[in-house]
PDB file of C-alpha atoms in Angstrom:
ATOM      1  CA  MET A   1     159.546  56.097 143.104  1.00 44.00           C
ATOM      2  CA  SER A   2     159.545  59.802 143.831  1.00 44.00           C
ATOM      3  CA  LYS A   3     158.766  62.022 140.865  1.00 47.00           C
ATOM      4  CA  ASN A   4     160.837  65.178 140.609  1.00 47.00           C
ATOM      5  CA  SER A   5     159.514  68.117 138.630  1.00 47.00           C
ATOM      6  CA  LYS A   6     163.010  68.700 137.234  1.00 51.00           C
ATOM      7  CA  PHE A   7     166.090  66.578 136.744  1.00 54.00           C
ATOM      8  CA  PRO A   8     169.467  67.234 135.122  1.00 55.00           C
ATOM      9  CA  LEU A   9     169.812  65.510 131.741  1.00 58.00           C
ATOM     10  CA  ASP A  10     173.424  64.656 130.987  1.00 59.00           C
ATOM     11  CA  GLY A  11     175.379  62.437 128.620  1.00 55.00           C
ATOM     12  CA  LEU A  12     174.813  59.380 130.772  1.00 56.00           C
ATOM     13  CA  ASP A  13     171.046  59.778 130.516  1.00 74.00           C
ATOM     14  CA  ILE A  14     171.198  60.169 126.729  1.00 81.00           C
ATOM     15  CA  ASN A  15     173.067  56.871 126.416  1.00 83.00           C
ATOM     16  CA  LEU A  16     170.613  55.203 128.770  1.00 88.00           C
ATOM     17  CA  LEU A  17     167.683  56.596 126.790  1.00 88.00           C
ATOM     18  CA  ARG A  18     169.201  55.256 123.584  1.00 87.00           C
ATOM     19  CA  LEU A  19     169.516  51.817 125.197  1.00 88.00           C
ATOM     20  CA  PHE A  20     165.913  52.064 126.404  1.00 89.00           C
ATOM     21  CA  CYS A  21     164.737  52.814 122.846  1.00 88.00           C
ATOM     22  CA  ILE A  22     166.626  49.782 121.542  1.00 87.00           C
ATOM     23  CA  ILE A  23     164.970  47.586 124.189  1.00 88.00           C
ATOM     24  CA  VAL A  24     161.533  48.848 123.145  1.00 88.00           C
ATOM     25  CA  GLU A  25     162.271  48.349 119.446  1.00 85.00           C
ATOM     26  CA  CYS A  26     163.531  44.812 120.183  1.00 84.00           C
ATOM     27  CA  ASN A  27     160.470  44.150 122.362  1.00 83.00           C
ATOM     28  CA  GLY A  28     162.492  42.985 125.334  1.00 85.00           C
ATOM     29  CA  PHE A  29     165.816  42.627 127.072  1.00 85.00           C
ATOM     30  CA  SER A  30     166.889  39.344 125.434  1.00 82.00           C
ATOM     31  CA  ALA A  31     166.742  40.609 121.852  1.00 80.00           C
ATOM     32  CA  ALA A  32     168.334  43.901 122.918  1.00 83.00           C
ATOM     33  CA  GLN A  33     171.178  41.934 124.484  1.00 81.00           C
ATOM     34  CA  ALA A  34     171.983  40.338 121.120  1.00 75.00           C
ATOM     35  CA  ARG A  35     171.737  43.650 119.276  1.00 75.00           C
ATOM     36  CA  THR A  36     173.870  45.681 121.707  1.00 79.00           C
ATOM     37  CA  ASN A  37     176.284  42.960 122.880  1.00 78.00           C
ATOM     38  CA  ILE A  38     175.568  44.047 126.468  1.00 86.00           C
ATOM     39  CA  SER A  39     174.896  41.415 129.118  1.00 86.00           C
ATOM     40  CA  ALA A  40     171.386  40.959 130.491  1.00 83.00           C
ATOM     41  CA  ALA A  41     172.558  41.913 133.983  1.00 86.00           C
ATOM     42  CA  SER A  42     174.150  45.114 132.689  1.00 88.00           C
ATOM     43  CA  ILE A  43     171.041  46.053 130.681  1.00 87.00           C
ATOM     44  CA  SER A  44     168.849  45.490 133.733  1.00 87.00           C
ATOM     45  CA  SER A  45     171.175  47.595 135.883  1.00 89.00           C
ATOM     46  CA  LYS A  46     171.243  50.420 133.336  1.00 89.00           C
ATOM     47  CA  MET A  47     167.455  50.455 133.069  1.00 88.00           C
ATOM     48  CA  SER A  48     167.141  50.584 136.855  1.00 89.00           C
ATOM     49  CA  THR A  49     169.512  53.552 136.824  1.00 89.00           C
ATOM     50  CA  LEU A  50     167.460  55.304 134.145  1.00 89.00           C
ATOM     51  CA  GLU A  51     164.202  54.698 136.014  1.00 88.00           C
ATOM     52  CA  SER A  52     165.786  56.072 139.174  1.00 87.00           C
ATOM     53  CA  ARG A  53     167.104  59.151 137.337  1.00 86.00           C
ATOM     54  CA  LEU A  54     163.716  59.850 135.748  1.00 86.00           C
ATOM     55  CA  GLY A  55     161.680  58.915 138.793  1.00 87.00           C
ATOM     56  CA  LEU A  56     159.437  56.765 136.600  1.00 89.00           C
ATOM     57  CA  LYS A  57     158.664  53.088 136.150  1.00 91.00           C
ATOM     58  CA  LEU A  58     159.292  52.544 132.434  1.00 91.00           C
ATOM     59  CA  CYS A  59     158.545  48.863 131.920  1.00 88.00           C
ATOM     60  CA  ARG A  60     157.643  45.603 133.554  1.00 86.00           C
ATOM     61  CA  ARG A  61     159.757  42.553 132.896  1.00 80.00           C
ATOM     62  CA  GLY A  62     159.646  39.026 134.185  1.00 73.00           C
ATOM     63  CA  ARG A  63     158.106  35.678 133.362  1.00 72.00           C
ATOM     64  CA  ALA A  64     155.084  37.396 131.833  1.00 72.00           C
ATOM     65  CA  GLY A  65     157.372  39.099 129.327  1.00 78.00           C
ATOM     66  CA  PHE A  66     158.307  42.684 128.532  1.00 84.00           C
ATOM     67  CA  LYS A  67     155.647  45.391 128.695  1.00 87.00           C
ATOM     68  CA  LEU A  68     155.906  49.176 128.657  1.00 90.00           C
ATOM     69  CA  THR A  69     154.069  51.174 131.277  1.00 91.00           C
ATOM     70  CA  ALA A  70     152.034  54.170 130.125  1.00 91.00           C
ATOM     71  CA  GLU A  71     154.847  56.413 131.368  1.00 91.00           C
ATOM     72  CA  GLY A  72     157.394  54.243 129.560  1.00 89.00           C
ATOM     73  CA  GLN A  73     155.482  54.648 126.293  1.00 91.00           C
ATOM     74  CA  ASN A  74     155.499  58.430 126.720  1.00 91.00           C
ATOM     75  CA  VAL A  75     159.228  58.452 127.499  1.00 90.00           C
ATOM     76  CA  TYR A  76     159.948  56.269 124.456  1.00 89.00           C
ATOM     77  CA  GLU A  77     158.014  58.594 122.144  1.00 89.00           C
ATOM     78  CA  ALA A  78     159.750  61.663 123.598  1.00 87.00           C
ATOM     79  CA  ALA A  79     163.170  60.011 123.325  1.00 86.00           C
ATOM     80  CA  ALA A  80     162.480  59.050 119.702  1.00 84.00           C
ATOM     81  CA  VAL A  81     161.892  62.741 118.963  1.00 85.00           C
ATOM     82  CA  ILE A  82     165.228  63.599 120.600  1.00 82.00           C
ATOM     83  CA  PHE A  83     167.172  61.106 118.500  1.00 81.00           C
ATOM     84  CA  GLN A  84     165.392  62.035 115.279  1.00 78.00           C
ATOM     85  CA  SER A  85     166.234  65.687 115.970  1.00 79.00           C
ATOM     86  CA  HIS A  86     169.838  64.729 116.687  1.00 74.00           C
ATOM     87  CA  ASN A  87     170.083  62.836 113.405  1.00 71.00           C
ATOM     88  CA  SER A  88     168.566  65.796 111.564  1.00 71.00           C
ATOM     89  CA  PHE A  89     171.084  68.130 113.210  1.00 75.00           C
ATOM     90  CA  VAL A  90     174.028  65.944 112.196  1.00 67.00           C
ATOM     91  CA  ARG A  91     172.660  65.637 108.665  1.00 64.00           C
ATOM     92  CA  ASP A  92     172.050  69.389 108.302  1.00 68.00           C
ATOM     93  CA  VAL A  93     175.506  70.287 109.591  1.00 68.00           C
ATOM     94  CA  GLY A  94     177.008  67.733 107.221  1.00 62.00           C
ATOM     95  CA  GLU A  95     175.170  69.358 104.332  1.00 62.00           C
ATOM     96  CA  LEU A  96     176.538  72.756 105.348  1.00 59.00           C
ATOM     97  CA  ARG A  97     180.009  71.223 105.169  1.00 59.00           C
ATOM     98  CA  LYS A  98     179.155  69.705 101.769  1.00 60.00           C
ATOM     99  CA  ASN A  99     179.877  66.323 103.289  1.00 69.00           C
ATOM    100  CA  LEU A 100     177.456  63.526 104.116  1.00 75.00           C
ATOM    101  CA  THR A 101     177.578  62.425 107.741  1.00 79.00           C
ATOM    102  CA  GLY A 102     175.122  61.067 110.277  1.00 84.00           C
ATOM    103  CA  ARG A 103     173.235  57.792 110.420  1.00 88.00           C
ATOM    104  CA  LEU A 104     171.509  55.964 107.568  1.00 92.00           C
ATOM    105  CA  SER A 105     169.037  53.260 108.585  1.00 94.00           C
ATOM    106  CA  ILE A 106     168.058  50.630 106.026  1.00 96.00           C
ATOM    107  CA  GLY A 107     165.386  47.969 106.414  1.00 95.00           C
ATOM    108  CA  VAL A 108     165.000  44.817 104.339  1.00 96.00           C
ATOM    109  CA  VAL A 109     163.066  41.556 104.450  1.00 94.00           C
ATOM    110  CA  ASP A 110     164.838  38.279 105.141  1.00 92.00           C
ATOM    111  CA  THR A 111     166.538  35.972 102.621  1.00 92.00           C
ATOM    112  CA  THR A 112     167.661  38.574 100.099  1.00 93.00           C
ATOM    113  CA  VAL A 113     171.408  38.014 100.424  1.00 92.00           C
ATOM    114  CA  SER A 114     171.340  34.869  98.239  1.00 93.00           C
ATOM    115  CA  ASN A 115     169.507  36.636  95.402  1.00 93.00           C
ATOM    116  CA  PRO A 116     172.021  37.423  92.614  1.00 91.00           C
ATOM    117  CA  GLN A 117     169.585  40.020  91.248  1.00 90.00           C
ATOM    118  CA  MET A 118     169.595  41.981  94.531  1.00 93.00           C
ATOM    119  CA  PRO A 119     172.152  44.838  94.201  1.00 92.00           C
ATOM    120  CA  LEU A 120     172.002  45.867  97.854  1.00 94.00           C
ATOM    121  CA  SER A 121     175.544  44.840  98.837  1.00 94.00           C
ATOM    122  CA  SER A 122     177.140  46.521  95.826  1.00 94.00           C
ATOM    123  CA  ALA A 123     175.131  49.689  96.509  1.00 95.00           C
ATOM    124  CA  ILE A 124     176.401  49.707 100.097  1.00 95.00           C
ATOM    125  CA  ALA A 125     179.977  49.313  98.848  1.00 95.00           C
ATOM    126  CA  ARG A 126     179.710  52.253  96.439  1.00 94.00           C
ATOM    127  CA  PHE A 127     177.939  54.423  99.002  1.00 94.00           C
ATOM    128  CA  HIS A 128     180.523  53.704 101.701  1.00 94.00           C
ATOM    129  CA  ASP A 129     183.411  54.406  99.337  1.00 93.00           C
ATOM    130  CA  LYS A 130     181.943  57.862  98.686  1.00 91.00           C
ATOM    131  CA  TYR A 131     180.607  58.676 102.167  1.00 91.00           C
ATOM    132  CA  SER A 132     182.667  56.732 104.679  1.00 91.00           C
ATOM    133  CA  ASP A 133     181.662  59.029 107.573  1.00 89.00           C
ATOM    134  CA  VAL A 134     178.033  57.881 107.420  1.00 91.00           C
ATOM    135  CA  TYR A 135     177.116  55.333 110.102  1.00 92.00           C
ATOM    136  CA  LEU A 136     175.017  52.537 108.574  1.00 93.00           C
ATOM    137  CA  THR A 137     172.440  50.404 110.357  1.00 92.00           C
ATOM    138  CA  MET A 138     170.433  47.598 108.758  1.00 93.00           C
ATOM    139  CA  GLN A 139     167.491  45.651 110.145  1.00 91.00           C
ATOM    140  CA  ILE A 140     165.560  42.594 108.954  1.00 92.00           C
ATOM    141  CA  MET A 141     161.790  43.023 109.322  1.00 90.00           C
ATOM    142  CA  GLU A 142     158.439  42.065 107.842  1.00 89.00           C
ATOM    143  CA  PRO A 143     157.019  44.466 105.225  1.00 90.00           C
ATOM    144  CA  ALA A 144     154.468  45.992 107.613  1.00 89.00           C
ATOM    145  CA  GLN A 145     157.181  46.603 110.222  1.00 89.00           C
ATOM    146  CA  LEU A 146     159.351  48.244 107.575  1.00 92.00           C
ATOM    147  CA  GLU A 147     156.534  50.586 106.595  1.00 93.00           C
ATOM    148  CA  ARG A 148     155.930  51.473 110.228  1.00 89.00           C
ATOM    149  CA  GLY A 149     159.641  52.195 110.682  1.00 90.00           C
ATOM    150  CA  LEU A 150     159.578  54.526 107.681  1.00 92.00           C
ATOM    151  CA  LEU A 151     156.545  56.405 108.978  1.00 90.00           C
ATOM    152  CA  GLU A 152     157.987  56.710 112.491  1.00 85.00           C
ATOM    153  CA  GLY A 153     161.335  57.914 111.137  1.00 86.00           C
ATOM    154  CA  SER A 154     163.505  55.070 112.442  1.00 87.00           C
ATOM    155  CA  LEU A 155     164.241  53.950 108.853  1.00 92.00           C
ATOM    156  CA  HIS A 156     165.329  56.041 105.870  1.00 94.00           C
ATOM    157  CA  LEU A 157     164.392  53.466 103.244  1.00 95.00           C
ATOM    158  CA  ALA A 158     163.243  49.869 103.023  1.00 96.00           C
ATOM    159  CA  VAL A 159     163.429  47.050 100.478  1.00 96.00           C
ATOM    160  CA  ALA A 160     160.676  44.426 100.322  1.00 95.00           C
ATOM    161  CA  PRO A 161     157.718  43.111  98.344  1.00 93.00           C
ATOM    162  CA  PHE A 162     155.047  45.456  99.693  1.00 93.00           C
ATOM    163  CA  TYR A 163     151.456  44.266  99.417  1.00 86.00           C
ATOM    164  CA  HIS A 164     149.655  47.490 100.319  1.00 85.00           C
ATOM    165  CA  ARG A 165     150.016  51.203  99.679  1.00 89.00           C
ATOM    166  CA  VAL A 166     150.536  53.204 102.862  1.00 91.00           C
ATOM    167  CA  PRO A 167     149.736  56.935 102.606  1.00 91.00           C
ATOM    168  CA  GLY A 168     152.843  59.059 103.037  1.00 92.00           C
ATOM    169  CA  LEU A 169     155.219  56.521 101.482  1.00 94.00           C
ATOM    170  CA  HIS A 170     156.666  56.432  97.967  1.00 95.00           C
ATOM    171  CA  TYR A 171     157.251  53.028  96.330  1.00 96.00           C
ATOM    172  CA  GLN A 172     159.846  52.540  93.586  1.00 93.00           C
ATOM    173  CA  PRO A 173     159.849  49.259  91.551  1.00 94.00           C
ATOM    174  CA  PHE A 174     163.130  47.463  92.169  1.00 93.00           C
ATOM    175  CA  VAL A 175     163.700  43.750  91.400  1.00 93.00           C
ATOM    176  CA  ASP A 176     161.533  40.674  90.863  1.00 93.00           C
ATOM    177  CA  GLU A 177     161.913  37.304  92.575  1.00 93.00           C
ATOM    178  CA  VAL A 178     160.423  34.016  91.308  1.00 94.00           C
ATOM    179  CA  HIS A 179     158.995  31.571  93.868  1.00 94.00           C
ATOM    180  CA  LEU A 180     158.253  27.887  93.184  1.00 95.00           C
ATOM    181  CA  LEU A 181     156.237  25.422  95.242  1.00 94.00           C
ATOM    182  CA  HIS A 182     158.514  22.788  96.848  1.00 96.00           C
ATOM    183  CA  CYS A 183     158.361  19.549  98.778  1.00 96.00           C
ATOM    184  CA  ALA A 184     161.191  17.598 100.414  1.00 97.00           C
ATOM    185  CA  ARG A 185     162.440  14.035 100.441  1.00 96.00           C
ATOM    186  CA  GLY A 186     160.014  11.982 102.530  1.00 96.00           C
ATOM    187  CA  HIS A 187     156.950  13.825 101.254  1.00 96.00           C
ATOM    188  CA  PRO A 188     154.450  11.646  99.312  1.00 95.00           C
ATOM    189  CA  LEU A 189     154.889  13.822  96.195  1.00 96.00           C
ATOM    190  CA  PHE A 190     158.687  13.897  96.184  1.00 96.00           C
ATOM    191  CA  GLU A 191     159.267  10.927  93.863  1.00 96.00           C
ATOM    192  CA  GLN A 192     156.804  12.299  91.285  1.00 94.00           C
ATOM    193  CA  ALA A 193     158.301  15.805  91.370  1.00 93.00           C
ATOM    194  CA  PRO A 194     158.887  17.972  89.526  1.00 95.00           C
ATOM    195  CA  ASP A 195     156.563  17.270  86.590  1.00 93.00           C
ATOM    196  CA  ASN A 196     154.654  14.020  87.158  1.00 93.00           C
ATOM    197  CA  VAL A 197     152.556  15.319  90.017  1.00 92.00           C
ATOM    198  CA  ASP A 198     148.770  15.258  90.125  1.00 90.00           C
ATOM    199  CA  ILE A 199     147.376  18.718  90.806  1.00 87.00           C
ATOM    200  CA  GLU A 200     144.676  17.284  93.061  1.00 87.00           C
ATOM    201  CA  ALA A 201     147.354  15.608  95.181  1.00 90.00           C
ATOM    202  CA  ILE A 202     149.027  18.994  95.596  1.00 90.00           C
ATOM    203  CA  ALA A 203     145.696  20.505  96.634  1.00 86.00           C
ATOM    204  CA  ARG A 204     145.389  17.856  99.355  1.00 88.00           C
ATOM    205  CA  SER A 205     148.889  18.515 100.715  1.00 90.00           C
ATOM    206  CA  LYS A 206     149.569  20.412 103.909  1.00 91.00           C
ATOM    207  CA  TYR A 207     150.757  23.858 102.907  1.00 90.00           C
ATOM    208  CA  VAL A 208     152.884  26.415 104.786  1.00 90.00           C
ATOM    209  CA  ILE A 209     151.907  30.057 104.371  1.00 86.00           C
ATOM    210  CA  ARG A 210     153.911  33.136 105.326  1.00 83.00           C
ATOM    211  CA  GLY A 211     151.840  35.100 107.801  1.00 75.00           C
ATOM    212  CA  HIS A 212     152.445  38.508 106.217  1.00 72.00           C
ATOM    213  CA  VAL A 213     151.690  37.470 102.613  1.00 71.00           C
ATOM    214  CA  PRO A 214     148.053  37.876 101.474  1.00 64.00           C
ATOM    215  CA  ALA A 215     146.534  34.465 100.731  1.00 61.00           C
ATOM    216  CA  ASN A 216     145.563  35.383  97.174  1.00 59.00           C
ATOM    217  CA  ILE A 217     149.231  35.947  96.271  1.00 60.00           C
ATOM    218  CA  GLU A 218     150.143  32.265  96.612  1.00 59.00           C
ATOM    219  CA  LEU A 219     146.949  30.248  96.985  1.00 54.00           C
ATOM    220  CA  ALA A 220     144.452  31.532  94.439  1.00 43.00           C
ATOM    221  CA  SER A 221     145.296  29.419  91.405  1.00 48.00           C
ATOM    222  CA  GLU A 222     145.448  25.907  92.819  1.00 51.00           C
ATOM    223  CA  ARG A 223     142.909  25.798  95.692  1.00 60.00           C
ATOM    224  CA  ILE A 224     145.575  24.920  98.268  1.00 63.00           C
ATOM    225  CA  VAL A 225     144.587  25.309 101.930  1.00 68.00           C
ATOM    226  CA  ASP A 226     147.217  26.381 104.463  1.00 72.00           C
ATOM    227  CA  SER A 227     148.006  24.074 107.399  1.00 84.00           C
ATOM    228  CA  ALA A 228     150.909  25.965 109.016  1.00 87.00           C
ATOM    229  CA  SER A 229     152.281  29.502 109.039  1.00 87.00           C
ATOM    230  CA  VAL A 230     155.703  31.103 109.398  1.00 90.00           C
ATOM    231  CA  ILE A 231     157.202  34.577 109.297  1.00 86.00           C
ATOM    232  CA  ASP A 232     160.591  34.032 107.659  1.00 88.00           C
ATOM    233  CA  MET A 233     162.044  31.747 105.014  1.00 91.00           C
ATOM    234  CA  GLU A 234     164.307  29.754 107.342  1.00 93.00           C
ATOM    235  CA  ALA A 235     161.254  28.651 109.307  1.00 93.00           C
ATOM    236  CA  MET A 236     159.551  27.801 106.013  1.00 94.00           C
ATOM    237  CA  MET A 237     162.511  25.642 105.000  1.00 96.00           C
ATOM    238  CA  HIS A 238     162.498  23.764 108.312  1.00 96.00           C
ATOM    239  CA  LEU A 239     158.859  22.789 107.813  1.00 96.00           C
ATOM    240  CA  ILE A 240     159.378  21.795 104.174  1.00 97.00           C
ATOM    241  CA  LEU A 241     162.469  19.717 105.042  1.00 97.00           C
ATOM    242  CA  SER A 242     160.370  17.792 107.564  1.00 97.00           C
ATOM    243  CA  GLY A 243     158.797  16.084 104.558  1.00 96.00           C
ATOM    244  CA  ARG A 244     155.309  16.851 105.826  1.00 95.00           C
ATOM    245  CA  PHE A 245     154.537  20.189 104.158  1.00 95.00           C
ATOM    246  CA  VAL A 246     154.778  21.995 100.827  1.00 94.00           C
ATOM    247  CA  GLY A 247     155.530  25.692 100.493  1.00 93.00           C
ATOM    248  CA  PHE A 248     156.744  28.429  98.171  1.00 93.00           C
ATOM    249  CA  LEU A 249     160.445  29.311  98.211  1.00 95.00           C
ATOM    250  CA  PRO A 250     162.474  31.824  96.179  1.00 95.00           C
ATOM    251  CA  MET A 251     164.439  29.956  93.523  1.00 96.00           C
ATOM    252  CA  HIS A 252     167.740  31.479  94.648  1.00 96.00           C
ATOM    253  CA  PHE A 253     167.146  30.467  98.278  1.00 96.00           C
ATOM    254  CA  ALA A 254     166.058  26.927  97.366  1.00 96.00           C
ATOM    255  CA  ARG A 255     169.033  26.332  95.052  1.00 95.00           C
ATOM    256  CA  PHE A 256     171.313  24.781  97.698  1.00 95.00           C
ATOM    257  CA  TRP A 257     168.729  22.148  98.668  1.00 97.00           C
ATOM    258  CA  THR A 258     167.568  21.458  95.113  1.00 96.00           C
ATOM    259  CA  ALA A 259     171.179  20.934  94.008  1.00 96.00           C
ATOM    260  CA  SER A 260     171.583  18.207  96.639  1.00 96.00           C
ATOM    261  CA  ASP A 261     168.136  16.781  95.776  1.00 96.00           C
ATOM    262  CA  GLN A 262     166.782  17.360  99.269  1.00 97.00           C
ATOM    263  CA  ILE A 263     163.835  19.316  97.868  1.00 97.00           C
ATOM    264  CA  ARG A 264     162.120  19.446  94.475  1.00 97.00           C
ATOM    265  CA  PRO A 265     159.754  21.954  92.867  1.00 97.00           C
ATOM    266  CA  LEU A 266     156.196  20.890  92.086  1.00 95.00           C
ATOM    267  CA  LEU A 267     154.974  21.580  88.526  1.00 94.00           C
ATOM    268  CA  PRO A 268     157.367  24.547  88.182  1.00 94.00           C
ATOM    269  CA  SER A 269     156.111  25.552  84.739  1.00 92.00           C
ATOM    270  CA  ARG A 270     152.565  25.859  86.091  1.00 90.00           C
ATOM    271  CA  ILE A 271     152.754  26.741  89.791  1.00 89.00           C
ATOM    272  CA  ARG A 272     154.811  29.827  90.538  1.00 89.00           C
ATOM    273  CA  HIS A 273     154.453  33.407  91.621  1.00 87.00           C
ATOM    274  CA  VAL A 274     156.623  36.507  91.412  1.00 90.00           C
ATOM    275  CA  SER A 275     157.456  38.772  94.355  1.00 91.00           C
ATOM    276  CA  HIS A 276     157.796  42.343  93.127  1.00 92.00           C
ATOM    277  CA  PHE A 277     160.387  44.020  95.337  1.00 95.00           C
ATOM    278  CA  GLU A 278     160.213  47.776  95.781  1.00 95.00           C
ATOM    279  CA  VAL A 279     162.187  50.458  97.564  1.00 96.00           C
ATOM    280  CA  ALA A 280     159.961  52.423  99.932  1.00 96.00           C
ATOM    281  CA  VAL A 281     160.804  55.897 101.236  1.00 95.00           C
ATOM    282  CA  LYS A 282     158.802  58.353 103.295  1.00 93.00           C
ATOM    283  CA  ARG A 283     157.718  61.120 100.929  1.00 91.00           C
ATOM    284  CA  ASP A 284     158.974  63.980 103.081  1.00 87.00           C
ATOM    285  CA  ARG A 285     162.448  62.377 103.261  1.00 87.00           C
ATOM    286  CA  MET A 286     162.912  61.783  99.541  1.00 85.00           C
ATOM    287  CA  ASN A 287     164.867  65.015  99.067  1.00 84.00           C
ATOM    288  CA  GLU A 288     167.201  64.533 102.016  1.00 86.00           C
ATOM    289  CA  ARG A 289     170.748  64.283 100.690  1.00 87.00           C
ATOM    290  CA  LEU A 290     171.519  61.156 102.709  1.00 88.00           C
ATOM    291  CA  THR A 291     168.461  59.293 101.456  1.00 91.00           C
ATOM    292  CA  LYS A 292     168.847  60.517  97.872  1.00 91.00           C
ATOM    293  CA  ALA A 293     172.517  59.536  97.754  1.00 92.00           C
ATOM    294  CA  PHE A 294     171.902  55.955  98.858  1.00 94.00           C
ATOM    295  CA  LEU A 295     168.773  55.597  96.743  1.00 93.00           C
ATOM    296  CA  GLY A 296     170.774  56.686  93.703  1.00 92.00           C
ATOM    297  CA  GLU A 297     173.379  53.984  94.321  1.00 93.00           C
ATOM    298  CA  LEU A 298     170.706  51.371  94.989  1.00 93.00           C
ATOM    299  CA  LEU A 299     168.807  52.005  91.760  1.00 90.00           C
ATOM    300  CA  ARG A 300     171.901  52.599  89.646  1.00 85.00           C
ATOM    301  CA  ASN A 301     172.332  49.055  88.310  1.00 72.00           C
ATOM    302  CA  ALA A 302     169.100  47.447  89.464  1.00 70.00           C
ATOM    303  CA  PRO A 303     167.535  45.058  86.924  1.00 66.00           C
ATOM    304  CA  ALA A 304     164.242  46.178  85.440  1.00 57.00           C
ATOM    305  CA  ALA A 305     161.210  45.238  87.520  1.00 55.00           C
ATOM    306  CA  GLU A 306     157.569  45.220  86.566  1.00 55.00           C
ATOM    307  CA  PRO A 307     155.702  48.277  87.917  1.00 51.00           C
ATOM    308  CA  ARG A 308     152.820  47.414  90.229  1.00 52.00           C
TER     309      ARG A 308
END
């Protein structure tokens, strides 16, 4: 490709750059296709157009997977600055008009929608009724990804059980979530569950651990050794339902399967842990009107949580 020292940047390029950023954030064309509802062929064509317009090779894609070039990484970082500045401009103009506009990006971990103690949906309803011109985006991520999104500016706030303290972020206690150890029908301990289970038999069971949760959170008390790992709760449930593994599940998420007696908790009065959910915000964004307005709605009727 020829590299021009100058090129005209127009509306088409801005839209292509936005698509490119989505591809990078999704780590590939396939996930970006689902997020944008644009066909793979169209995404590929648009990226070829952008590369031609910029005179740069932005990424490599094929059987080996998606990978940014060094130039692509630089373009992504520069484009992220453009879109953050655009969002700041829209927000600032909205504040001058005494009206909230712009884009609010929220991040949350998986499997919160079934938690009756989680006031996220009601907060969204109240916020939208007051500020219907604000464009909302929501993403499901692991806690570390949420923290990275906050630091990089792609998220305004995030809701999760955070296991570390990242400099530059503020953490507000939010809600608590009780997890119990479960096994499924077909597991050797199922017929003895919930209360007539030998603790040594549990210790010998094959245990599923969530990759982003520190081992001492779930394993310390009962000397259980992990035999499989997952990222999200649906994957955890698949392994537990196989009847070959035990694992911790939030009580609200497990309720459907416990009600139909497909899974049972193991010594629930003894083996449990609590996930302390928090709302995380980047410190230098805490006073932005958009962030403050949503945070106020989110914390308005939240049940009391234990401070960490």
